[in-house]
Short mmCIF file of C-alpha atoms in Angstrom, two decimals:
data_model
loop_
_atom_site.label_atom_id
_atom_site.label_comp_id
_atom_site.label_asym_id
_atom_site.label_seq_id
_atom_site.Cartn_x
_atom_site.Cartn_y
_atom_site.Cartn_z
CA UNK R 1 -54.33 -8.53 53.68
CA UNK R 2 -55.86 -5.44 51.74
CA UNK R 3 -56.32 -2.88 54.55
CA UNK R 4 -56.14 0.71 54.10
CA UNK R 5 -52.86 1.32 56.57
CA UNK R 6 -51.87 5.47 56.23
CA UNK R 7 -48.59 5.20 58.21
CA UNK R 8 -46.37 3.44 60.31
CA UNK R 9 -43.35 4.69 62.65
CA UNK R 10 -41.00 1.80 64.26
CA UNK R 11 -38.85 3.11 67.07
CA UNK R 12 -36.22 0.81 68.58
CA UNK R 13 -33.02 1.09 70.83
CA UNK R 14 -33.27 4.86 70.95
CA UNK R 15 -34.20 5.58 66.73
CA UNK R 16 -36.57 5.25 64.43
CA UNK R 17 -35.63 2.85 62.38
CA UNK R 18 -38.15 2.74 59.26
CA UNK R 19 -41.32 4.90 58.77
CA UNK R 20 -43.77 5.24 56.07
CA UNK R 21 -46.91 7.07 54.51
CA UNK R 22 -49.35 5.99 51.73
CA UNK R 23 -49.82 8.83 49.64
CA UNK R 24 -51.96 11.21 49.89
CA UNK R 25 -51.04 10.77 53.77
CA UNK R 26 -47.90 12.23 54.83
CA UNK R 27 -45.60 12.99 57.87
CA UNK R 28 -46.79 16.64 58.09
CA UNK R 29 -50.33 15.48 58.23
CA UNK R 30 -52.55 15.54 61.77
CA UNK R 31 -54.66 12.00 62.03
CA UNK R 32 -57.85 11.71 64.14
CA UNK R 33 -56.76 9.48 66.80
CA UNK R 34 -60.00 8.31 68.23
CA UNK R 35 -59.91 6.38 71.54
CA UNK R 36 -56.16 6.42 71.38
CA UNK R 37 -56.86 9.73 72.98
CA UNK R 38 -57.80 7.86 76.30
CA UNK R 39 -54.12 7.01 77.06
CA UNK R 40 -52.97 10.83 76.73
CA UNK R 41 -55.93 11.69 79.15
CA UNK R 42 -54.34 9.45 81.39
CA UNK R 43 -51.33 11.06 81.27
CA UNK R 44 -53.20 14.19 82.66
CA UNK R 45 -55.03 12.15 84.88
CA UNK R 46 -51.80 10.82 86.67
CA UNK R 47 -49.87 14.54 86.89
CA UNK R 48 -53.02 16.00 88.35
CA UNK R 49 -53.00 13.12 91.08
CA UNK R 50 -48.94 13.43 91.68
CA UNK R 51 -49.87 16.95 92.34
CA UNK R 52 -52.29 16.28 95.20
CA UNK R 53 -55.74 17.45 93.00
CA UNK R 54 -57.42 14.36 93.69
CA UNK R 55 -56.73 10.72 94.21
CA UNK R 56 -57.75 6.92 93.00
CA UNK R 57 -60.08 6.39 95.81
CA UNK R 58 -61.70 9.87 95.41
CA UNK R 59 -65.65 9.37 94.69
CA UNK R 60 -66.69 10.87 91.55
CA UNK R 61 -69.92 12.44 92.88
CA UNK R 62 -67.37 14.74 95.22
CA UNK R 63 -66.69 16.88 91.97
CA UNK R 64 -69.90 17.52 90.74
CA UNK R 65 -71.84 19.08 93.14
CA UNK R 66 -74.30 21.21 90.68
CA UNK R 67 -74.31 18.35 88.12
CA UNK R 68 -75.79 15.56 90.24
CA UNK R 69 -79.30 14.13 89.82
CA UNK R 70 -81.82 14.73 92.21
CA UNK R 71 -81.04 11.19 93.60
CA UNK R 72 -77.87 9.65 94.14
CA UNK R 73 -77.68 5.91 93.70
CA UNK R 74 -75.65 3.56 96.11
CA UNK R 75 -73.84 2.73 93.27
CA UNK R 76 -72.94 6.17 91.85
CA UNK R 77 -72.17 7.52 94.90
CA UNK R 78 -69.28 4.60 95.63
CA UNK R 79 -67.80 5.24 91.85
CA UNK R 80 -64.09 6.00 92.47
CA UNK R 81 -61.47 7.53 89.96
CA UNK R 82 -59.95 4.22 90.06
CA UNK R 83 -63.26 2.55 88.68
CA UNK R 84 -63.32 4.89 86.06
CA UNK R 85 -59.53 4.47 84.78
CA UNK R 86 -59.95 0.80 84.65
CA UNK R 87 -63.51 0.81 83.22
CA UNK R 88 -65.30 -0.62 86.07
CA UNK R 89 -67.67 2.07 86.69
CA UNK R 90 -70.66 -0.23 86.87
CA UNK R 91 -72.46 0.52 84.14
CA UNK R 92 -74.49 -1.62 82.16
CA UNK R 93 -74.64 0.69 79.02
CA UNK R 94 -70.92 1.24 76.58
CA UNK R 95 -71.20 4.83 75.59
CA UNK R 96 -69.18 5.65 72.10
CA UNK R 97 -68.23 9.20 71.97
CA UNK R 98 -70.65 9.53 68.99
CA UNK R 99 -73.64 9.85 71.30
CA UNK R 100 -72.25 12.33 73.17
CA UNK R 101 -70.61 14.76 70.30
CA UNK R 102 -73.83 16.16 68.96
CA UNK R 103 -75.20 16.76 72.66
CA UNK R 104 -75.20 20.60 73.13
CA UNK R 105 -75.80 20.26 77.09
CA UNK R 106 -73.70 19.57 79.57
CA UNK R 107 -72.09 16.05 79.25
CA UNK R 108 -71.29 15.85 82.80
CA UNK R 109 -75.26 16.05 83.66
CA UNK R 110 -75.42 13.29 80.62
CA UNK R 111 -73.02 11.16 82.44
CA UNK R 112 -74.96 10.90 85.59
CA UNK R 113 -78.11 9.48 83.71
CA UNK R 114 -76.40 6.47 82.75
CA UNK R 115 -77.81 3.78 85.29
CA UNK R 116 -74.85 2.09 87.58
CA UNK R 117 -76.54 -1.10 87.75
CA UNK R 118 -73.43 -3.65 89.07
CA UNK R 119 -70.95 -2.68 91.77
CA UNK R 120 -68.19 -0.54 90.65
CA UNK R 121 -64.74 -2.14 90.40
CA UNK R 122 -66.19 -5.42 90.01
CA UNK R 123 -67.00 -5.97 85.75
CA UNK R 124 -64.88 -4.33 83.06
CA UNK R 125 -67.25 -2.51 80.37
CA UNK R 126 -65.29 -0.13 78.16
CA UNK R 127 -66.99 3.12 77.72
CA UNK R 128 -65.88 6.38 76.48
CA UNK R 129 -68.19 8.39 79.02
CA UNK R 130 -65.96 7.23 81.70
CA UNK R 131 -63.00 8.96 79.88
CA UNK R 132 -65.15 12.14 79.67
CA UNK R 133 -65.53 12.21 83.14
CA UNK R 134 -61.66 11.86 83.99
CA UNK R 135 -61.05 14.87 81.69
CA UNK R 136 -63.73 16.52 83.41
CA UNK R 137 -62.42 15.75 87.11
CA UNK R 138 -59.06 17.13 85.84
CA UNK R 139 -60.51 20.42 84.78
CA UNK R 140 -62.47 20.72 87.85
CA UNK R 141 -59.53 20.46 90.22
CA UNK R 142 -56.96 21.88 88.32
CA UNK R 143 -59.18 25.02 86.54
CA UNK R 144 -57.20 23.93 82.94
CA UNK R 145 -58.66 21.88 80.33
CA UNK R 146 -56.62 18.90 79.99
CA UNK R 147 -55.13 19.94 76.48
CA UNK R 148 -54.08 22.95 78.34
CA UNK R 149 -52.81 21.26 81.60
CA UNK R 150 -50.84 19.10 79.65
CA UNK R 151 -49.17 22.00 77.49
CA UNK R 152 -46.39 22.93 79.43
CA UNK R 153 -45.99 19.66 81.27
CA UNK R 154 -46.42 17.24 78.42
CA UNK R 155 -46.57 18.45 75.02
CA UNK R 156 -43.94 21.20 75.12
CA UNK R 157 -41.23 18.92 76.16
CA UNK R 158 -41.85 16.15 74.25
CA UNK R 159 -42.21 18.71 71.10
CA UNK R 160 -45.28 18.13 70.38
CA UNK R 161 -47.17 21.23 68.73
CA UNK R 162 -50.56 21.93 66.51
CA UNK R 163 -52.67 19.18 68.01
CA UNK R 164 -56.61 20.03 68.21
CA UNK R 165 -58.92 18.18 70.58
CA UNK R 166 -62.83 18.19 70.72
CA UNK R 167 -64.23 19.66 73.75
CA UNK R 168 -68.05 19.72 75.21
CA UNK R 169 -69.92 22.76 74.67
CA UNK R 170 -68.91 24.09 78.39
CA UNK R 171 -65.09 23.32 77.26
CA UNK R 172 -64.22 19.70 78.69
CA UNK R 173 -61.98 17.79 76.22
CA UNK R 174 -63.84 15.01 74.98
CA UNK R 175 -60.85 12.74 77.33
CA UNK R 176 -61.99 9.83 75.34
CA UNK R 177 -61.37 10.86 71.56
CA UNK R 178 -61.36 13.94 69.67
CA UNK R 179 -57.71 13.99 69.55
CA UNK R 180 -56.26 14.86 66.31
CA UNK R 181 -52.11 15.21 65.79
CA UNK R 182 -49.06 13.14 63.99
CA UNK R 183 -48.39 9.69 63.56
CA UNK R 184 -44.68 11.17 65.33
CA UNK R 185 -46.87 12.45 68.17
CA UNK R 186 -48.42 8.96 69.05
CA UNK R 187 -44.73 7.35 68.40
CA UNK R 188 -43.76 9.68 71.15
CA UNK R 189 -46.48 9.23 73.49
CA UNK R 190 -45.35 5.65 73.31
CA UNK R 191 -41.20 6.31 73.71
CA UNK R 192 -42.56 8.60 77.12
CA UNK R 193 -44.03 5.22 78.34
CA UNK R 194 -41.39 2.62 77.57
CA UNK R 195 -38.79 5.21 79.18
CA UNK R 196 -40.84 5.18 82.28
CA UNK R 197 -41.89 8.82 81.91
CA UNK R 198 -38.84 10.12 80.96
CA UNK R 199 -37.74 12.19 78.03
CA UNK R 200 -34.24 13.77 77.46
CA UNK R 201 -33.74 13.02 80.80
CA UNK R 202 -36.30 14.88 82.32
CA UNK R 203 -39.19 13.30 84.20
CA UNK R 204 -42.29 14.21 82.82
CA UNK R 205 -44.99 11.76 84.28
CA UNK R 206 -44.17 10.13 87.42
CA UNK R 207 -42.50 6.60 87.00
CA UNK R 208 -44.67 4.88 89.35
CA UNK R 209 -47.70 6.49 87.45
CA UNK R 210 -46.54 4.83 84.43
CA UNK R 211 -45.67 1.71 85.87
CA UNK R 212 -49.10 1.34 87.08
CA UNK R 213 -51.10 2.80 83.76
CA UNK R 214 -49.20 0.16 81.98
CA UNK R 215 -49.85 -3.23 83.54
CA UNK R 216 -53.08 -4.99 83.98
CA UNK R 217 -55.54 -3.80 86.59
CA UNK R 218 -58.46 -5.84 85.92
CA UNK R 219 -59.32 -9.49 86.64
CA UNK R 220 -59.19 -10.66 83.22
CA UNK R 221 -55.79 -9.36 82.82
CA UNK R 222 -56.20 -6.65 79.51
CA UNK R 223 -56.60 -3.01 80.76
CA UNK R 224 -54.52 -0.56 82.79
CA UNK R 225 -55.35 2.79 83.38
CA UNK R 226 -56.87 3.81 79.95
CA UNK R 227 -53.90 1.11 77.96
CA UNK R 228 -54.61 -2.28 76.73
CA UNK R 229 -52.44 -4.86 77.87
CA UNK R 230 -51.22 -7.78 75.63
CA UNK R 231 -49.56 -10.17 78.21
CA UNK R 232 -48.82 -12.90 75.68
CA UNK R 233 -46.69 -10.35 73.70
CA UNK R 234 -45.50 -8.65 76.72
CA UNK R 235 -46.83 -4.88 75.50
CA UNK R 236 -49.11 -2.64 75.97
CA UNK R 237 -50.78 -0.05 73.34
CA UNK R 238 -53.07 2.70 73.13
CA UNK R 239 -55.69 2.02 70.50
CA UNK R 240 -58.28 3.92 68.58
CA UNK R 241 -60.95 3.24 66.22
CA UNK R 242 -60.61 2.06 62.79
CA UNK R 243 -56.70 1.40 62.87
CA UNK R 244 -55.04 4.03 65.15
CA UNK R 245 -52.14 2.39 67.38
CA UNK R 246 -49.02 2.97 70.10
CA UNK R 247 -48.01 -0.13 70.59
CA UNK R 248 -44.73 -0.24 73.10
CA UNK R 249 -43.19 -3.42 73.84
CA UNK R 250 -40.87 -2.95 76.89
CA UNK R 251 -38.69 -6.44 76.64
CA UNK R 252 -37.86 -5.10 73.16
CA UNK R 253 -37.00 -1.67 73.37
CA UNK R 254 -39.22 -0.85 70.71
CA UNK R 255 -42.64 0.84 69.74
CA UNK R 256 -44.92 0.81 66.87
CA UNK R 257 -46.87 3.40 65.94
CA UNK R 258 -49.85 3.30 62.96
CA UNK R 259 -52.53 5.08 61.51
CA UNK R 260 -55.03 3.44 59.08
CA UNK R 261 -58.60 3.40 57.91
CA UNK R 262 -59.79 -0.21 58.80
CA UNK R 263 -63.63 -1.33 59.37
CA UNK R 264 -65.07 -2.91 62.43
CA UNK R 265 -64.18 -6.25 63.10
CA UNK R 266 -60.58 -5.95 60.89
CA UNK R 267 -57.83 -8.08 61.65
CA UNK R 268 -55.40 -5.46 62.14
CA UNK R 269 -55.07 -6.02 65.74
CA UNK R 270 -54.26 -9.59 65.68
CA UNK R 271 -51.74 -9.13 62.62
CA UNK R 272 -49.59 -6.62 64.91
CA UNK R 273 -49.21 -9.00 67.34
CA UNK R 274 -48.76 -12.13 65.00
CA UNK R 275 -45.85 -10.13 63.60
CA UNK R 276 -44.68 -8.53 66.86
CA UNK R 277 -42.56 -8.93 68.57
CA UNK R 278 -41.73 -11.97 66.25
CA UNK R 279 -39.89 -9.75 64.08
CA UNK R 280 -37.33 -8.56 66.49
CA UNK R 281 -35.90 -11.95 67.39
CA UNK R 282 -33.62 -12.61 70.37
CA UNK R 283 -30.80 -10.98 68.79
CA UNK R 284 -29.73 -7.90 66.84
CA UNK R 285 -30.16 -8.78 63.10
CA UNK R 286 -27.27 -8.66 60.51
CA UNK R 287 -27.99 -5.40 58.28
CA UNK R 288 -28.25 -6.23 54.93
CA UNK R 289 -27.85 -3.43 51.93
CA UNK R 290 -30.09 -5.53 49.51
CA UNK R 291 -33.21 -5.71 52.18
CA UNK R 292 -32.57 -2.17 53.03
CA UNK R 293 -32.84 -0.88 49.67
CA UNK R 294 -35.85 -3.52 48.85
CA UNK R 295 -37.40 -1.81 52.06
CA UNK R 296 -36.68 1.72 51.01
CA UNK R 297 -38.22 1.25 47.74
CA UNK R 298 -41.18 -0.36 49.05
CA UNK R 299 -41.73 2.57 51.26
CA UNK R 300 -40.81 5.32 48.71
CA UNK R 301 -43.71 3.86 46.71
CA UNK R 302 -46.39 3.41 49.09
CA UNK R 303 -49.62 4.58 47.74
CA UNK R 304 -53.47 4.41 49.11
CA UNK R 305 -55.16 5.70 46.07
CA UNK R 306 -54.70 4.42 42.44
CA UNK R 307 -53.68 6.57 39.88
CA UNK R 308 -56.41 9.03 38.24
CA UNK R 309 -57.80 7.99 35.14
CA UNK R 310 -59.44 10.40 32.66
CA UNK R 311 -62.98 9.60 31.17
CA UNK R 312 -65.41 11.73 29.43
CA UNK R 313 -69.29 11.89 28.67
CA UNK R 314 -71.58 13.66 26.78
CA UNK R 315 -74.15 13.68 29.84
CA UNK R 316 -71.41 16.26 31.25
CA UNK R 317 -72.00 19.36 29.54
CA UNK R 318 -76.06 18.49 29.85
CA UNK R 319 -76.02 18.44 33.56
CA UNK R 320 -73.14 20.96 34.15
CA UNK R 321 -74.31 23.90 36.25
CA UNK R 322 -77.74 22.67 36.71
CA UNK R 323 -79.32 22.71 39.91
CA UNK R 324 -81.13 19.43 40.85
CA UNK R 325 -83.72 19.61 43.50
CA UNK R 326 -83.57 16.52 46.35
CA UNK R 327 -86.67 15.20 47.17
CA UNK R 328 -87.40 15.09 51.40
CA UNK R 329 -84.62 13.34 52.71
CA UNK R 330 -83.32 12.45 56.27
CA UNK R 331 -79.96 14.25 55.91
CA UNK R 332 -81.98 17.62 55.00
CA UNK R 333 -80.17 17.75 51.69
CA UNK R 334 -82.26 20.44 49.50
CA UNK R 335 -80.08 20.87 46.02
CA UNK R 336 -76.86 19.27 44.09
CA UNK R 337 -75.05 20.83 41.51
CA UNK R 338 -72.11 19.99 39.39
CA UNK R 339 -70.28 22.13 37.71
CA UNK R 340 -67.76 20.28 34.86
CA UNK R 341 -64.70 22.17 33.36
CA UNK R 342 -61.94 20.27 31.84
CA UNK R 343 -59.66 19.09 34.51
CA UNK R 344 -62.24 19.51 37.42
CA UNK R 345 -65.99 19.27 38.56
CA UNK R 346 -66.86 21.12 41.58
CA UNK R 347 -69.65 19.19 43.73
CA UNK R 348 -71.93 21.57 45.39
CA UNK R 349 -74.73 20.21 47.91
CA UNK R 350 -77.03 22.18 50.07
CA UNK R 351 -78.29 20.99 53.28
CA UNK R 352 -79.14 22.37 56.83
CA UNK R 353 -75.93 23.51 57.62
CA UNK R 354 -75.24 25.47 54.27
CA UNK R 355 -73.96 24.84 50.86
CA UNK R 356 -70.63 22.85 50.70
CA UNK R 357 -68.00 22.51 48.03
CA UNK R 358 -65.98 19.38 47.04
CA UNK R 359 -63.45 19.99 44.10
CA UNK R 360 -63.26 17.09 42.11
CA UNK R 361 -59.87 16.13 39.94
CA UNK R 362 -60.72 14.60 36.25
CA UNK R 363 -57.28 14.31 35.17
CA UNK R 364 -55.65 13.88 38.74
CA UNK R 365 -56.38 13.82 42.27
CA UNK R 366 -57.28 17.22 43.85
CA UNK R 367 -56.78 18.76 47.30
CA UNK R 368 -59.42 21.20 48.85
CA UNK R 369 -61.16 21.76 52.21
CA UNK R 370 -64.73 21.07 52.79
CA UNK R 371 -67.49 21.64 55.28
CA UNK R 372 -69.49 18.93 53.63
CA UNK R 373 -71.81 17.30 56.10
CA UNK R 374 -71.11 13.31 57.03
CA UNK R 375 -71.46 12.93 60.64
CA UNK R 376 -73.27 9.90 60.03
CA UNK R 377 -71.06 8.20 58.14
CA UNK R 378 -68.35 9.41 59.95
CA UNK R 379 -68.69 8.50 63.66
CA UNK R 380 -70.56 12.02 64.24
CA UNK R 381 -67.45 13.72 63.63
CA UNK R 382 -68.07 16.90 61.54
CA UNK R 383 -65.98 19.73 60.91
CA UNK R 384 -66.33 23.16 58.39
CA UNK R 385 -62.51 22.39 57.46
CA UNK R 386 -61.77 18.95 56.30
CA UNK R 387 -59.10 18.34 54.09
CA UNK R 388 -60.07 16.03 51.15
CA UNK R 389 -58.21 14.79 48.24
CA UNK R 390 -60.78 13.66 45.48
CA UNK R 391 -61.04 12.47 42.04
CA UNK R 392 -63.96 11.35 39.52
CA UNK R 393 -64.78 9.40 36.57
CA UNK R 394 -67.30 8.09 34.45
CA UNK R 395 -67.99 4.78 34.76
CA UNK R 396 -70.93 4.60 31.84
CA UNK R 397 -72.15 7.55 29.73
CA UNK R 398 -74.81 7.91 33.00
CA UNK R 399 -72.67 7.16 35.82
CA UNK R 400 -70.37 9.34 37.16
CA UNK R 401 -68.17 8.09 40.53
CA UNK R 402 -66.21 10.42 42.84
CA UNK R 403 -63.84 9.47 45.80
CA UNK R 404 -63.03 11.29 48.59
CA UNK R 405 -60.46 10.63 50.71
CA UNK R 406 -60.31 12.86 53.89
CA UNK R 407 -56.72 12.88 54.79
CA UNK R 408 -56.76 13.86 58.00
CA UNK R 409 -59.10 10.80 59.38
CA UNK R 410 -59.98 7.62 58.80
CA UNK R 411 -62.30 7.93 56.23
CA UNK R 412 -62.99 7.71 52.42
CA UNK R 413 -66.49 8.28 50.94
CA UNK R 414 -67.39 6.80 47.62
CA UNK R 415 -70.00 8.90 45.71
CA UNK R 416 -71.93 8.02 42.54
CA UNK R 417 -74.40 9.93 40.57
CA UNK R 418 -76.44 8.66 38.03
CA UNK R 419 -78.03 10.68 35.65
CA UNK R 420 -81.26 9.62 33.64
CA UNK R 421 -83.43 12.31 31.50
CA UNK R 422 -83.78 15.49 34.02
CA UNK R 423 -83.36 13.44 37.12
CA UNK R 424 -80.51 12.34 39.49
CA UNK R 425 -79.70 9.95 42.12
CA UNK R 426 -76.79 9.85 44.56
CA UNK R 427 -75.02 7.08 46.80
CA UNK R 428 -72.84 7.59 49.38
CA UNK R 429 -70.82 4.88 51.48
CA UNK R 430 -67.69 4.89 53.26
CA UNK R 431 -64.93 2.44 54.70
CA UNK R 432 -65.46 2.55 58.84
CA UNK R 433 -68.18 3.49 60.93
CA UNK R 434 -69.91 2.05 64.09
CA UNK R 435 -72.99 3.27 62.20
CA UNK R 436 -74.40 2.05 58.82
CA UNK R 437 -71.74 2.74 56.17
CA UNK R 438 -74.51 3.87 53.48
CA UNK R 439 -76.10 7.12 53.81
CA UNK R 440 -79.94 6.49 52.02
CA UNK R 441 -79.78 7.42 48.52
CA UNK R 442 -80.65 10.96 47.29
CA UNK R 443 -83.15 11.17 44.29
CA UNK R 444 -84.18 14.57 42.59
CA UNK R 445 -84.64 16.61 39.45
CA UNK R 446 -83.38 19.34 37.81
CA UNK R 447 -84.52 22.50 38.51
CA UNK R 448 -86.84 23.97 35.75
CA UNK R 449 -86.55 20.31 33.94
#
C-alpha cells in the first residue's frame, strides 16, 4: 500500500514470533510515539488512584486553586477525573499537543481557558489537553512528574530504560504526547495489559484498573480510559499520530506493535484490523520451513530509503562555500550555505535559533545530528539534537534534492535547491503533519554576487 512502515513486533503465546525494522530504523533506535503516550499516562493515573492519591470522581478544579480562572463556570466545576479519562470534559474544542508545545507559560492556566460548553460526561471529544491535565493531577497529588512516578513502579520492572518525555515549562510531563521510546517498549506496554497488569509474576498495575481502562467507557463504544477499543475485532489499542501502535488481542493472546510515518487519513488503521485478528485463525498454524525462510528473507531486507545514487553538476563548484542571503520570510531564515566535497555536502542554515548543519551524503547515506529548525512541518516538535540520515543528488544541472530522514521520528523531509546565476530557491516538504506539509519557499542571492 506504499505506506512508510518503520517497524513491527508481533507477540503471541508468550513469545515474540516475528519482528522487523526498515532501514535506517533499527531495534535500538527510540521513536516519538505521539498520542500512544496517553495510554502510558493512564498507567500513572491508575497507580495513583490505587494508592489513594485521588479518585475518579474528584473534581478537576479541586487540584489547582492557584491556576483557576477568576470565574469558574458550572461546567468546569462539574468536570471530574473520569471525564478527563474518557475524553468527555465538555469542551467543544479539541486541543492538539502542537498548541501547547510552543507556550512558555503555565499549560494548566491554558487548560482552564478552554470553554466548557457541554455538560461533562455526556459527549466524547478527543483532546490532548485532557491527558495533560491528568498528568498534572498525578504530579500535584504525588509530588512527582509522571515519568518519575512510573520509574520504579512500572518502567524498571518492565526493563524500560532510556525513554524521554517532553514536559511543560514547570516540569509537568505532557501527558498526551511527547514520549519517545523503542518499539519493544510499546510491545511491553501491550503485553502488560494483555496479562492484566502482571509482569513476570508481579502485579505491576492493578488488575481492576487494566480491565476498566481497556473496555468501552463511552456510549459509542470506542474508548476506555485513554485506550481505544475495537469491539468488532475484540481488541484495544494505544495509538499515536502518523502510525504508532500497540494493539492488544486478548482472545488470541497476542500484541502487535508498529511504528510508522504515514500521513493523516492513511488507511493503516483499517488495514491492521482487516488482517488482524483474521491472520491468527481459530487454531495454531503448522510451521512451514519454506514460509519461515521467505518471511526471514523479507524481514532481513526491509528498507525504507532507496540506494544512494552518485550524481554531479558543474554548478556544485560554483555555489560551494558561497553564502546566500535569504529574503525576509516567515521562518526567519537569514542565510543558507552549501559546502560540497567529493563524498558529502554540508548544508548550513542560519535563522533566529542560530546556525544549523545537516551532513548530506553524495555517494551514500550519511547519519549525523542536527538542530535544524522544522517545528512548523513537524507538528511543533523541535529538538537541538535530532538524528538524521541524509543523501542528496542532482536532478539536473541546476537542481539539487536532499532527503532528510529523521530516524527517531515519523518525519522525512525533501529539500530542493535550485540555482540560477547568483540566486537560490529552497523548497522543503514533509511526509506527515496536521498543519501544511510544504514550507513557504526560501529565495535569496549570493552575498557579493
